[in-house]
Short mmCIF file of C-alpha atoms (C1' of nucleotides) in Angstrom, two decimals:
data_model
loop_
_atom_site.label_atom_id
_atom_site.label_comp_id
_atom_site.label_asym_id
_atom_site.label_seq_id
_atom_site.Cartn_x
_atom_site.Cartn_y
_atom_site.Cartn_z
CA UNK B 287 -1.51 7.06 35.69
CA UNK B 288 -4.73 8.37 36.96
CA UNK B 289 -7.17 6.86 39.38
CA UNK B 290 -10.02 7.36 36.99
CA UNK B 291 -8.54 4.46 34.91
CA UNK B 292 -11.28 2.04 36.53
CA UNK B 293 -13.48 3.83 34.05
CA UNK B 294 -12.15 2.03 30.94
CA UNK B 295 -14.78 -0.63 31.11
CA UNK B 296 -17.56 2.05 31.92
CA UNK B 297 -16.51 3.58 28.76
CA UNK B 298 -16.20 0.66 26.52
CA UNK B 299 -19.96 -0.02 27.56
CA UNK B 300 -21.06 3.37 26.92
CA UNK B 301 -19.27 3.43 23.24
CA UNK B 302 -20.83 -0.05 22.74
CA UNK B 303 -24.45 1.20 23.51
CA UNK B 304 -23.92 4.25 21.67
CA UNK B 305 -22.35 2.56 18.22
CA UNK B 306 -23.07 -0.85 18.55
CA UNK B 307 -20.58 -3.85 17.10
CA UNK B 308 -18.01 -2.07 14.39
CA UNK B 309 -17.34 -5.48 12.46
CA UNK B 310 -13.44 -4.75 12.31
CA UNK B 311 -11.18 -5.48 10.37
CA UNK B 312 -12.80 -4.57 7.29
CA UNK B 313 -12.06 -7.22 4.60
CA UNK B 314 -12.83 -6.46 0.59
CA UNK B 315 -14.50 -9.99 0.48
CA UNK B 316 -17.05 -8.96 3.05
CA UNK B 317 -18.02 -5.39 2.53
CA UNK B 318 -20.80 -4.42 4.35
CA UNK B 319 -23.98 -3.20 3.00
CA UNK B 320 -23.98 -0.02 5.12
CA UNK B 321 -20.49 1.73 4.70
CA UNK B 322 -20.35 5.17 5.54
CA UNK B 323 -17.52 7.86 5.33
CA UNK B 324 -16.62 8.11 9.14
CA UNK B 325 -15.42 4.43 8.75
CA UNK B 326 -18.63 2.90 9.70
CA UNK B 327 -21.36 2.02 11.81
CA UNK B 328 -22.09 -1.85 11.43
CA UNK B 329 -20.36 -1.51 8.05
CA UNK B 330 -18.37 -4.67 7.81
CA UNK B 331 -18.99 -7.88 9.51
CA UNK B 332 -20.72 -7.09 12.78
CA UNK B 333 -20.52 -9.75 15.73
CA UNK B 334 -18.40 -12.19 13.63
CA UNK B 335 -15.24 -12.43 15.22
CA UNK B 336 -14.04 -15.67 13.18
CA UNK B 337 -12.56 -13.70 10.54
CA UNK B 338 -10.37 -13.43 8.95
CA UNK B 339 -10.10 -17.24 8.15
CA UNK B 340 -8.31 -18.10 4.85
CA UNK B 341 -4.68 -17.18 4.51
CA UNK B 342 -5.03 -14.40 2.05
CA UNK B 343 -7.41 -12.90 4.30
CA UNK B 344 -4.93 -12.61 6.92
CA UNK B 345 -2.67 -11.50 4.51
CA UNK B 346 -5.06 -8.56 3.29
CA UNK B 347 -5.55 -7.52 6.84
CA UNK B 348 -1.71 -7.19 7.13
CA UNK B 349 -1.63 -5.18 3.63
CA UNK B 350 -4.31 -2.93 4.97
CA UNK B 351 -2.71 -2.29 8.19
CA UNK B 352 0.66 -1.10 6.55
CA UNK B 353 -1.46 0.96 3.77
CA UNK B 354 -3.66 2.68 6.32
CA UNK B 355 -0.87 4.18 8.22
CA UNK B 356 -1.50 7.92 8.69
CA UNK B 357 -4.02 7.66 5.75
CA UNK B 358 -7.60 7.24 5.96
CA UNK B 359 -9.13 3.95 5.60
CA UNK B 360 -11.15 4.94 2.64
CA UNK B 361 -8.04 5.77 0.62
CA UNK B 362 -6.37 2.60 2.11
CA UNK B 363 -9.22 0.69 0.95
CA UNK B 364 -9.02 1.84 -2.61
CA UNK B 365 -5.49 0.85 -2.63
CA UNK B 366 -6.43 -2.63 -1.41
CA UNK B 367 -8.91 -2.57 -4.31
CA UNK B 368 -6.50 -1.84 -6.77
CA UNK B 369 -4.38 -4.81 -5.50
CA UNK B 370 -7.28 -6.90 -5.70
CA UNK B 371 -7.63 -5.83 -9.47
CA UNK B 372 -4.12 -6.76 -9.88
CA UNK B 373 -4.84 -10.18 -8.59
CA UNK B 374 -1.99 -9.15 -5.79
CA UNK B 375 -3.53 -9.73 -2.64
CA UNK B 376 -1.50 -13.01 -2.31
CA UNK B 377 1.95 -12.91 -1.37
CA UNK B 378 3.55 -14.79 -4.09
CA UNK B 379 1.93 -12.27 -6.77
CA UNK B 380 2.70 -9.12 -4.95
CA UNK B 381 6.17 -10.12 -4.43
CA UNK B 382 6.31 -10.39 -8.36
CA UNK B 383 4.57 -6.94 -9.17
CA UNK B 384 6.73 -4.49 -10.63
CA UNK B 385 7.56 -1.58 -8.43
CA UNK B 386 6.14 1.08 -10.43
CA UNK B 387 2.90 -1.04 -10.98
CA UNK B 388 2.62 -1.28 -7.23
CA UNK B 389 3.31 2.15 -6.69
CA UNK B 390 0.76 3.18 -8.99
CA UNK B 391 -1.68 0.87 -7.43
CA UNK B 392 -1.24 2.46 -3.85
CA UNK B 393 -0.74 5.81 -4.72
CA UNK B 394 -4.16 6.87 -3.54
CA UNK B 395 -2.92 5.65 0.13
CA UNK B 396 0.32 8.21 0.16
CA UNK B 397 3.71 7.49 1.26
CA UNK B 398 3.89 5.32 -2.12
CA UNK B 399 7.66 5.14 -1.98
CA UNK B 400 7.85 3.77 1.46
CA UNK B 401 4.73 1.79 1.31
CA UNK B 402 5.78 -0.15 -1.57
CA UNK B 403 9.04 -1.28 0.08
CA UNK B 404 7.26 -1.82 3.35
CA UNK B 405 4.68 -4.10 1.48
CA UNK B 406 7.25 -6.42 0.09
CA UNK B 407 9.27 -6.47 3.08
CA UNK B 408 6.22 -7.61 5.36
CA UNK B 409 5.17 -10.11 2.36
CA UNK B 410 8.71 -11.66 2.51
CA UNK B 411 8.38 -11.89 6.31
CA UNK B 412 4.53 -13.30 6.19
CA UNK B 413 5.79 -16.06 3.55
CA UNK B 414 8.91 -17.19 6.05
CA UNK B 415 6.55 -17.45 8.78
CA UNK B 416 4.83 -20.43 6.93
CA UNK B 417 1.58 -20.14 8.68
CA UNK B 418 3.08 -19.67 12.04
CA UNK B 419 1.83 -16.83 14.23
CA UNK B 420 4.57 -14.23 14.66
CA UNK B 421 5.52 -12.68 17.89
CA UNK B 422 5.38 -8.89 18.64
CA UNK B 423 8.91 -8.65 18.71
CA UNK B 424 9.46 -10.39 15.62
CA UNK B 425 6.71 -7.92 13.79
CA UNK B 426 8.51 -5.01 15.26
CA UNK B 427 11.94 -6.02 13.30
CA UNK B 428 10.07 -5.71 10.19
CA UNK B 429 10.52 -2.16 8.44
CA UNK B 430 7.70 -0.33 8.26
CA UNK B 431 6.10 -2.31 11.28
CA UNK B 432 5.66 -0.03 14.25
CA UNK B 433 3.87 -0.31 17.62
CA UNK B 434 0.57 0.11 16.25
CA UNK B 435 0.70 -1.44 13.09
CA UNK B 436 2.27 -4.75 15.08
CA UNK B 437 -0.68 -4.73 17.50
CA UNK B 438 -3.06 -4.11 14.66
CA UNK B 439 -1.79 -7.26 12.66
CA UNK B 440 -1.72 -9.35 15.84
CA UNK B 441 -5.07 -8.39 17.01
CA UNK B 442 -7.27 -8.55 13.74
CA UNK B 443 -5.14 -10.81 11.54
CA UNK B 444 -4.14 -13.17 14.24
CA UNK B 445 -6.84 -12.63 16.79
CA UNK B 446 -4.08 -12.13 19.63
CA UNK B 447 -5.05 -10.46 22.41
CA UNK B 448 -3.01 -7.11 21.80
CA UNK B 449 -4.45 -3.87 22.45
CA UNK B 450 -4.18 -1.51 19.70
CA UNK B 451 -3.37 2.20 20.50
CA UNK B 452 -3.75 5.04 18.25
CA UNK B 453 -3.59 8.83 18.27
CA UNK B 454 -7.31 9.01 18.73
CA UNK B 455 -6.83 6.61 21.60
CA UNK B 456 -4.46 9.10 23.06
CA UNK B 457 -6.47 12.22 21.97
CA UNK B 458 -9.64 10.97 24.03
CA UNK B 459 -8.31 9.82 26.81
CA UNK B 460 -5.93 12.85 27.45
CA UNK B 461 -8.65 15.18 26.78
CA UNK B 462 -10.94 13.49 29.53
CA UNK B 463 -8.06 13.88 31.74
CA UNK B 464 -7.81 10.10 32.43
CA UNK B 465 -3.96 9.89 31.04
CA UNK B 466 -1.34 12.31 30.49
CA UNK B 467 -0.97 13.43 27.22
CA UNK B 468 2.68 12.34 27.00
CA UNK B 469 1.92 8.86 28.05
CA UNK B 470 4.15 6.31 25.86
CA UNK B 471 2.32 3.98 23.76
CA UNK B 472 3.30 0.96 25.73
CA UNK B 473 2.11 2.65 28.96
CA UNK B 474 -1.45 3.35 27.31
CA UNK B 475 -1.60 -0.12 25.93
CA UNK B 476 -0.85 -1.68 29.06
CA UNK B 477 -3.42 0.69 31.00
CA UNK B 478 -6.28 -1.01 28.72
CA UNK B 479 -4.79 -4.62 28.99
CA UNK B 480 -4.46 -4.40 32.83
CA UNK B 481 -8.08 -3.00 33.32
CA UNK B 482 -9.86 -5.36 30.58
CA UNK B 483 -10.65 -8.89 30.48
CA UNK B 484 -8.06 -10.68 28.07
CA UNK B 485 -10.88 -11.14 25.44
CA UNK B 486 -10.03 -10.54 21.66
CA UNK B 487 -13.51 -9.39 20.83
CA UNK B 488 -13.58 -6.95 23.37
CA UNK B 489 -9.95 -5.37 22.23
CA UNK B 490 -11.31 -5.61 18.57
CA UNK B 491 -14.47 -3.73 19.36
CA UNK B 492 -12.86 -1.19 21.85
CA UNK B 493 -10.29 -0.04 19.52
CA UNK B 494 -12.91 0.37 16.53
CA UNK B 495 -15.36 1.90 18.55
CA UNK B 496 -12.73 4.52 19.88
CA UNK B 497 -11.82 5.54 16.27
CA UNK B 498 -15.72 5.81 15.60
CA UNK B 499 -16.10 8.00 18.45
CA UNK B 500 -12.99 10.26 17.82
CA UNK B 501 -14.26 10.52 14.15
CA UNK B 502 -17.49 12.18 15.36
CA UNK B 503 -16.13 14.27 18.49
CA UNK B 504 -12.15 14.42 17.69
CA UNK B 505 -11.88 15.02 14.15
CA UNK B 506 -10.83 18.59 14.55
CA UNK B 507 -9.99 21.12 16.92
CA UNK B 508 -11.19 22.16 19.57
CA UNK B 509 -11.40 18.42 20.49
CA UNK B 510 -14.03 16.77 22.47
CA UNK B 511 -16.80 19.38 22.10
CA UNK B 512 -19.98 17.97 23.45
CA UNK B 513 -18.25 14.45 23.74
CA UNK B 514 -20.88 12.30 25.63
CA UNK B 515 -18.25 10.40 27.61
CA UNK B 516 -18.05 13.41 29.63
CA UNK B 517 -21.37 12.57 31.31
CA UNK B 518 -20.31 9.35 32.71
CA UNK B 519 -16.76 9.83 34.33
"C1'" DA X 127 -6.44 27.18 2.07
"C1'" DA X 128 -5.00 25.09 5.99
"C1'" DC X 129 -5.58 20.85 8.23
"C1'" DC X 130 -6.13 16.25 8.70
"C1'" DA X 131 -5.69 10.88 7.78
"C1'" DG X 132 -6.65 3.81 11.97
"C1'" DG X 133 2.15 5.82 11.55
"C1'" DA X 134 7.02 4.68 11.15
"C1'" DC X 135 11.73 5.87 10.33
"C1'" DG X 136 16.12 8.47 10.35
"C1'" DT X 137 18.63 11.84 12.66
"C1'" DG X 138 20.70 14.77 15.76
"C1'" DA X 139 21.09 16.50 20.88
"C1'" DT P 27 15.81 8.49 25.49
"C1'" DC P 28 13.49 12.11 22.80
"C1'" DA P 29 11.82 15.82 20.02
"C1'" DC P 30 11.59 17.10 15.28
"C1'" DG P 31 11.68 16.59 10.09
"C1'" DT P 32 10.29 13.63 6.59
"C1'" DC P 33 7.62 10.58 3.59
"C1'" DA P 34 2.91 11.82 -0.27
"C1'" DT P 35 -1.84 11.76 -1.62
"C1'" DG P 36 -6.86 13.09 -0.95
"C1'" DG P 37 -10.92 14.66 1.59
"C1'" DT P 38 -12.93 18.30 4.17
#
DNA sequence: AACCAGGACGTGA
DNA sequence: TCACGTCATGGT
């Protein structure tokens, strides 16, 4: 725990002024007109915080959260498009998919054996919810759902105020000496939540902005060279 | 040609 | 608890 942590809001404003609203979580049905390789500047549905709306859009975010684990969104998105072609972004349909067909559809996102299992597990869980918003604890009990995936689902699929921490978040804040590099997930998450207003759009944008920022300055070692955030802390 | 990608799980100490 | 190997494919 550092004292510099009050800088969390300053950093948010700085990132927002640099990159603007990110429009996360991307949906296949709302592909932006300006997608980029870095994941995208104003690429999806910027400043629209009402998505996802429909049941299958919520489900699509959940599938994407599993598919993008330790994989670029570019590849996860390809897998989602393949599933869409199979008309399988619908829980009942996906459960009926033959495992080999499912695997071939998501192969591009890697870890096809685990992820095919995880997708069906989370789908069964999703159906059992019957429209109810799951608790964080419930989500974590689903095989294949860890801290980050649970928070991603809650924040971006269900619009719950759960801050999402990922490897980039730690990489950036540790490099800036704002936190120790062995800080635990829940500690870093709580650090953000206790220093930000409990506001879903802010949580959504902040995580997305950190990812965009990391792709520009923390993609490869040495990390953080010429990071403009160093000028404001 | 290594290294990384919007992690999670199982294992043994 | 915690460090470490494993899971798999694609892009740079």
